[in-house]
PDB file of C-alpha atoms in Angstrom:
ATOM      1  CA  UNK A   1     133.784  70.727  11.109  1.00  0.00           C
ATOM      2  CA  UNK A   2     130.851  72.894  12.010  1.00  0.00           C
ATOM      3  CA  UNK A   3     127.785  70.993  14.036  1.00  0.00           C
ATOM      4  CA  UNK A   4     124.418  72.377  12.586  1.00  0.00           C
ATOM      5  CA  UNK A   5     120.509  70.755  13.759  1.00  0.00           C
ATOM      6  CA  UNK A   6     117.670  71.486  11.574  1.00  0.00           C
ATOM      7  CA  UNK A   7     114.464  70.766  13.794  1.00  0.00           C
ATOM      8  CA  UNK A   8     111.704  69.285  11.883  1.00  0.00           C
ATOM      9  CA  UNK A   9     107.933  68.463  13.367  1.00  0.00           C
ATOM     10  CA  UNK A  10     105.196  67.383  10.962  1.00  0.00           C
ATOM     11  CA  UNK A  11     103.977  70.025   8.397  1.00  0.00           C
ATOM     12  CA  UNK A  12     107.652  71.249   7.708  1.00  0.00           C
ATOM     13  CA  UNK A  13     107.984  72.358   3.822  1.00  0.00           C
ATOM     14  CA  UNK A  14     110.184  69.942   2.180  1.00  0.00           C
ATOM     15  CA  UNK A  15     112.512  72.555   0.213  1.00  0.00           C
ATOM     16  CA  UNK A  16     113.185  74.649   2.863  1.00  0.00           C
ATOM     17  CA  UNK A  17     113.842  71.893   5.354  1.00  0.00           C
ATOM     18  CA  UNK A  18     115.870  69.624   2.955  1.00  0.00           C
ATOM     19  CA  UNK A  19     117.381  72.153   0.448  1.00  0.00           C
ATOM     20  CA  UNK A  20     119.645  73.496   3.524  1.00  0.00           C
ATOM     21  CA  UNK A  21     120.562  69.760   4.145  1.00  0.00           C
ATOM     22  CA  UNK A  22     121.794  68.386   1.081  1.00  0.00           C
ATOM     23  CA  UNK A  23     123.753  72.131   0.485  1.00  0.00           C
ATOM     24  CA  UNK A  24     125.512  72.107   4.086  1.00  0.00           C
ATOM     25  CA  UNK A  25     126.552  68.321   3.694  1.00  0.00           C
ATOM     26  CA  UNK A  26     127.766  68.967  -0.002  1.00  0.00           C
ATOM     27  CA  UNK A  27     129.771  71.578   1.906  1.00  0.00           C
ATOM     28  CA  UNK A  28     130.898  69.028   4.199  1.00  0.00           C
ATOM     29  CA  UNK A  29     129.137  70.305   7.539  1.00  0.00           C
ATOM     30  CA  UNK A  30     127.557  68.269   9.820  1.00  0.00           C
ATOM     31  CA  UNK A  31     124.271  68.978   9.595  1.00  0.00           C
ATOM     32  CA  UNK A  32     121.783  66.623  11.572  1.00  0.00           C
ATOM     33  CA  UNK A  33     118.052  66.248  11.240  1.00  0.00           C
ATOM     34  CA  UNK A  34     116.217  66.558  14.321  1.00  0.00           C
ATOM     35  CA  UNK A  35     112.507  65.480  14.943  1.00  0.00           C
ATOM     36  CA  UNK A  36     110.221  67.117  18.335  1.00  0.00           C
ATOM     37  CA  UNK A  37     108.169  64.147  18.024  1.00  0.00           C
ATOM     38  CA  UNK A  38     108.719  60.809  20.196  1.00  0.00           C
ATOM     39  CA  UNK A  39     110.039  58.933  16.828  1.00  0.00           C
ATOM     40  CA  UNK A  40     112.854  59.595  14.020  1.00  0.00           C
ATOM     41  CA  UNK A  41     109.035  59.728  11.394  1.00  0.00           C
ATOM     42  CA  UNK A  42     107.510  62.872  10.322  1.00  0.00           C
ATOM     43  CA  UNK A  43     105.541  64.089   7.344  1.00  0.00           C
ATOM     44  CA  UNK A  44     105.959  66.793   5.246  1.00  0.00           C
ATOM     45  CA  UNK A  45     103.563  69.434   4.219  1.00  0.00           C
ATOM     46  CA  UNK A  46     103.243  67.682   0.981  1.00  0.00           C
ATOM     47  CA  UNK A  47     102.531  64.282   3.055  1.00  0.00           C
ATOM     48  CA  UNK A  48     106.434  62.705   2.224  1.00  0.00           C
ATOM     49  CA  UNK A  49     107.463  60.641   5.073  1.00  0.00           C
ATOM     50  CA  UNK A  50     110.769  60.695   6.084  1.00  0.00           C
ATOM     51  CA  UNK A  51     112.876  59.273   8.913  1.00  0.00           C
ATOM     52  CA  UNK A  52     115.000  62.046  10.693  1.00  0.00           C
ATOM     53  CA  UNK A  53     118.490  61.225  12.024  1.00  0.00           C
ATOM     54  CA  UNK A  54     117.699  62.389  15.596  1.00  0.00           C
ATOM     55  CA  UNK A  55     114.851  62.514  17.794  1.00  0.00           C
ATOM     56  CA  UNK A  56     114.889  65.906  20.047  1.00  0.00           C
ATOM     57  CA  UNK A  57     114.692  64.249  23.507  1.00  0.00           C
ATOM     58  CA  UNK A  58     117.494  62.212  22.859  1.00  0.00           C
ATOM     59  CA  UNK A  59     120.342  64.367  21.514  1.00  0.00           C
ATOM     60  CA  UNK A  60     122.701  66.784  23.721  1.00  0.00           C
ATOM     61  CA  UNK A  61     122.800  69.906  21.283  1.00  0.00           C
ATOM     62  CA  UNK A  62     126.302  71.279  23.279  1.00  0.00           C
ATOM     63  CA  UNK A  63     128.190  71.041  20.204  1.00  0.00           C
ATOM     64  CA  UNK A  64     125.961  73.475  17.941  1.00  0.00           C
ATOM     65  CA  UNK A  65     127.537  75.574  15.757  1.00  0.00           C
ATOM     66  CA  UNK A  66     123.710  76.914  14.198  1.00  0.00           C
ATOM     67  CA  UNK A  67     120.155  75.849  14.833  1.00  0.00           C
ATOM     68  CA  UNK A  68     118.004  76.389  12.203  1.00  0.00           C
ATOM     69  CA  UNK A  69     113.821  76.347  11.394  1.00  0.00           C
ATOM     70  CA  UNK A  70     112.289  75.031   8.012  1.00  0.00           C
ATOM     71  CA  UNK A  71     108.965  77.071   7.225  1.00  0.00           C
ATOM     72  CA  UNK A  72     105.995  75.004   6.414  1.00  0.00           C
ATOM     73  CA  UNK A  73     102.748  74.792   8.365  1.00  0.00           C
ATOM     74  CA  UNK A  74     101.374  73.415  10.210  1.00  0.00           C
ATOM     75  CA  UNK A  75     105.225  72.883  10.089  1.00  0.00           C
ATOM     76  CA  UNK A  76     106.282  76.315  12.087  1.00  0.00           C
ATOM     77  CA  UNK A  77     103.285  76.048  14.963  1.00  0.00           C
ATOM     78  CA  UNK A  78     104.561  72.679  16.015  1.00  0.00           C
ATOM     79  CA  UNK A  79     107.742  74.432  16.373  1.00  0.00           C
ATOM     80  CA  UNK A  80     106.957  77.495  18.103  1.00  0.00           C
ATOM     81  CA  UNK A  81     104.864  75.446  20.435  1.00  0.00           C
ATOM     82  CA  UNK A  82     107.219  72.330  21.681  1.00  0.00           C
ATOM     83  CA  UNK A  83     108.592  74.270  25.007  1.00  0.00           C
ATOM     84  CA  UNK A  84     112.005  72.022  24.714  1.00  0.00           C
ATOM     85  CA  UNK A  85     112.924  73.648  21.741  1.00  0.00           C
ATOM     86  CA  UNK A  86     111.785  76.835  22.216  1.00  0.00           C
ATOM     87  CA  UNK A  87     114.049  77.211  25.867  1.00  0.00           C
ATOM     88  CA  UNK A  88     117.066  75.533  23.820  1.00  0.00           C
ATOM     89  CA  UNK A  89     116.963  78.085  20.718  1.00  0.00           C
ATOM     90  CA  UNK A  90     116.863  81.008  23.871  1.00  0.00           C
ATOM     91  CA  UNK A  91     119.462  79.692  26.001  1.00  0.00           C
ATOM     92  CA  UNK A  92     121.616  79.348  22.353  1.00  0.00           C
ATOM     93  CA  UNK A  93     120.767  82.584  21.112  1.00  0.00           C
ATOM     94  CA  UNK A  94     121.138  84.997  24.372  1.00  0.00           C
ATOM     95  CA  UNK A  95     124.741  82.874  24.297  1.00  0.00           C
ATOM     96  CA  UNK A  96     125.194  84.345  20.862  1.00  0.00           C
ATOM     97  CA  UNK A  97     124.604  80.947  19.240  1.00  0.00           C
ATOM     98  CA  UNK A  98     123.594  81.606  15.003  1.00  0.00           C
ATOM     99  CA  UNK A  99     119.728  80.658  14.534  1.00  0.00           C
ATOM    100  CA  UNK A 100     118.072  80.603  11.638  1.00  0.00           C
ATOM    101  CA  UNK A 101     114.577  80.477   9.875  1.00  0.00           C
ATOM    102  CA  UNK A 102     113.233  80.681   6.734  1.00  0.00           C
ATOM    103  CA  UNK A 103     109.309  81.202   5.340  1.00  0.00           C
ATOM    104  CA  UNK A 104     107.092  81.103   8.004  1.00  0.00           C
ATOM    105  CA  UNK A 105     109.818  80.341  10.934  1.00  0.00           C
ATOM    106  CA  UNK A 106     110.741  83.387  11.475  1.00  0.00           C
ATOM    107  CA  UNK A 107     108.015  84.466  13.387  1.00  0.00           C
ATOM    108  CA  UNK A 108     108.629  81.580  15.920  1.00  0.00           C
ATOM    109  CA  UNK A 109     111.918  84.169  16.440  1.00  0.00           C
ATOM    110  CA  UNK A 110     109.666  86.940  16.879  1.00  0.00           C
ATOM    111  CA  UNK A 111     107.664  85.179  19.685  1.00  0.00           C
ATOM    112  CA  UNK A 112     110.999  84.782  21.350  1.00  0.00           C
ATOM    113  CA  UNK A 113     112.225  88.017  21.232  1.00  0.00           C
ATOM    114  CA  UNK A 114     114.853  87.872  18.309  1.00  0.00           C
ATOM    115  CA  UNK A 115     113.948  90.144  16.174  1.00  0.00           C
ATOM    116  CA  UNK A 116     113.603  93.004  18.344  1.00  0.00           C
ATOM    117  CA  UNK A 117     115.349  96.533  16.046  1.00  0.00           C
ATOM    118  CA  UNK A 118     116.881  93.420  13.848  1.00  0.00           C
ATOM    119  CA  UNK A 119     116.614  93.403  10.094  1.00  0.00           C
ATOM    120  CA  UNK A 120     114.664  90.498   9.462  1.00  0.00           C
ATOM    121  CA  UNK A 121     112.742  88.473   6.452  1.00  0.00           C
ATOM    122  CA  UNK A 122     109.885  86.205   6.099  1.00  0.00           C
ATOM    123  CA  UNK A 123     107.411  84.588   4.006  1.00  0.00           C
ATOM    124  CA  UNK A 124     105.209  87.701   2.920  1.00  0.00           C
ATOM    125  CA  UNK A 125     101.432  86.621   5.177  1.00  0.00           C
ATOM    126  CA  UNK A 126     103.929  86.333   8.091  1.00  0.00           C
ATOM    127  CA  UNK A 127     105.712  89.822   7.766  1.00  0.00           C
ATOM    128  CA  UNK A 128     103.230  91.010  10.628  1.00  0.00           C
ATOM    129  CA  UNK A 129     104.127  88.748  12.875  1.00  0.00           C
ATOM    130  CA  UNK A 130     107.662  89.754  13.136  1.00  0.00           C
ATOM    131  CA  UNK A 131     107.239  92.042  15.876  1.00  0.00           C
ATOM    132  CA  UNK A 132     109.933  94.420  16.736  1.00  0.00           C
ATOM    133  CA  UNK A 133     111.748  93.372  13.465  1.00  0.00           C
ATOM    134  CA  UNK A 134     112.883  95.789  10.854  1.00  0.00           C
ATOM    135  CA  UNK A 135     111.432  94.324   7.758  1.00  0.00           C
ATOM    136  CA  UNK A 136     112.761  93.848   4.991  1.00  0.00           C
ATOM    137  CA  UNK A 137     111.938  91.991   1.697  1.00  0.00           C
ATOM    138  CA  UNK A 138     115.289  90.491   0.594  1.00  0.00           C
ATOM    139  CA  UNK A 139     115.474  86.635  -0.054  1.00  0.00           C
ATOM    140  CA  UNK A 140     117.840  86.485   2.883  1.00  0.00           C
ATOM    141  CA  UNK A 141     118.215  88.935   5.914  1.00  0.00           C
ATOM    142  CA  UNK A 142     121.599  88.379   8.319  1.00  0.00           C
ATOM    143  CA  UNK A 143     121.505  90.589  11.349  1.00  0.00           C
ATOM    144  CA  UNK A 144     124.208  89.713  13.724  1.00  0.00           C
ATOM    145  CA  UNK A 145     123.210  85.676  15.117  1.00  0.00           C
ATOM    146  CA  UNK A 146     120.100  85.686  13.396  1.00  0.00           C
ATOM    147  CA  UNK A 147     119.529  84.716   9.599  1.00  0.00           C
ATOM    148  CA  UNK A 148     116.075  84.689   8.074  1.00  0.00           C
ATOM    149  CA  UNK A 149     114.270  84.037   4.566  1.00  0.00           C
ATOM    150  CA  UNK A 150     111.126  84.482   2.273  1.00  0.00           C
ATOM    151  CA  UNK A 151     110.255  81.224   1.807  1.00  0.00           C
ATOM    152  CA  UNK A 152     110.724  77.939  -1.049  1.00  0.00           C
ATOM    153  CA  UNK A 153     111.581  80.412  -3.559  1.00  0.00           C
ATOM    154  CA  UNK A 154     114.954  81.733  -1.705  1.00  0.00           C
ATOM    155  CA  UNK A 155     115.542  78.378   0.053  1.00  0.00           C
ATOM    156  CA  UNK A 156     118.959  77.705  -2.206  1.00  0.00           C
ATOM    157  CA  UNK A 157     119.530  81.497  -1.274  1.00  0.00           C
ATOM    158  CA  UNK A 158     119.124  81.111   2.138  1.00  0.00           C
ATOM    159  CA  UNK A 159     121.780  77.933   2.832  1.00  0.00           C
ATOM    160  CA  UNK A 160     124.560  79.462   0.508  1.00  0.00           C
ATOM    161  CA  UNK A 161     124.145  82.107   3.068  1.00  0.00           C
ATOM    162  CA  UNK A 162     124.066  79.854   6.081  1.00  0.00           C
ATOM    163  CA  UNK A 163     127.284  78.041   4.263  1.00  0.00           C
ATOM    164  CA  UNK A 164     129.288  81.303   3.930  1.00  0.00           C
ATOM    165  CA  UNK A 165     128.764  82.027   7.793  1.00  0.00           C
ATOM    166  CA  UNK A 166     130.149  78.876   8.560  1.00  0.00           C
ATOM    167  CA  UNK A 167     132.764  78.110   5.893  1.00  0.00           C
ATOM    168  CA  UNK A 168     133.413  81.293   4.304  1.00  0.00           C
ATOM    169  CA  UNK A 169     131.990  82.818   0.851  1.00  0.00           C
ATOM    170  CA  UNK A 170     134.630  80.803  -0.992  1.00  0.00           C
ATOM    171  CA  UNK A 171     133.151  77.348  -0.138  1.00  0.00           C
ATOM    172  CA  UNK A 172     129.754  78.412  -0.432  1.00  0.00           C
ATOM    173  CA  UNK A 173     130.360  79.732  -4.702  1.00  0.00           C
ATOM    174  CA  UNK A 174     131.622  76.210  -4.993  1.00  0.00           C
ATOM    175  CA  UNK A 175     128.535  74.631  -3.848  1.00  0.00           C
ATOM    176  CA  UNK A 176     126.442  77.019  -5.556  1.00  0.00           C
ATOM    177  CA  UNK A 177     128.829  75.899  -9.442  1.00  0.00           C
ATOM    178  CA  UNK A 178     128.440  72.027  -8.339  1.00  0.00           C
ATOM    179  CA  UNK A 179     124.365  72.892  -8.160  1.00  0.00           C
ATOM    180  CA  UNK A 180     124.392  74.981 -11.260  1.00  0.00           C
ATOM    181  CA  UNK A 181     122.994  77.720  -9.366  1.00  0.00           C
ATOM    182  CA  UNK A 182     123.632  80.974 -10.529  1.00  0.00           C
ATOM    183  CA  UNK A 183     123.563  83.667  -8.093  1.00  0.00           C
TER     184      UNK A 183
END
């Protein structure tokens, strides 16, 4: 079974964050919700609060099969900023580890270094800050390790694709007919 984190801080957008949660576990992957703060509570960017299943400082990420980054802000700067994350998703990437990051995310893979001559999506007022990136304006760009996406609108788009990486396109049209999604 494949072993995927989600990181969440405060601020994340609830669809993106949650929509690839409830897909990947319908399509039976392990997919665990991580919080950067010091406690399993943060708030959305529509003020829900939820209780993660992890807290960041407190899980060994060694069996990761994908790490992935819900848009949102102030969602996304929380992210980019917390230093623990941001060496994990390098060490796991440069390893050839699959990230992924959706709306305004992306461009936390951009400060990194990701996206340099890769194909690469985001939510439209963060298309500049994909430096190095070859743009693009699909709903879901895969370039080798590294999957990104527009934003709530594409969210369902975006973990059918992070489903067919890991389980194959098969499993992933299954998931899609159980949701009535049509694709």
């Amino acid at each position: 079974m494949s072993k995927v984190y989600i990181f969440l801080a405060d601020g994340f957008e609830d669809i993106e964050g949650l929509t690839v949660v409830d897909l990947m576990r319908r399509a039976g992957i392990d997919i665990q919700t991580v919080s950067i703060k010091d406690t399993r509570e943060v708030q959305t960017s529509h003020g829900i609060s939820m209780l993660t299943d992890r807290i960041f400082t407190e899980t060994d990420f060694s069996d990761a099969d994908m790490l992935v980054l819900p848009g949102g802000m102030p969602g996304t700067k929380y992210l980019g900023a917390y230093r623990p994350l941001t060496d994990l998703l390098t060490d796991f990437y440069h390893k050839g580890g699959k990230v992924a990051a959706i709306c305004a995310a992306p461009s936390v893979f951009a400060q990194l270094g990701f996206l340099e001559g890769r194909k690469a999506t985001s939510y439209p007022s963060f298309m500049e800050k994909l430096t190095g990136a070859v743009t693009t304006e699909e709903a879901v760009a895969v370039d080798g390790n590294v999957t990104t996406s527009r934003g709530l609108g594409t969210a369902i788009d975006f973990a059918l694709s992070l489903i067919v990486q890991l389980c194959g396109e098969e499993k992933a049209e299954e998931i899609a007919a159980s949701v009535i999604y049509v694709r």
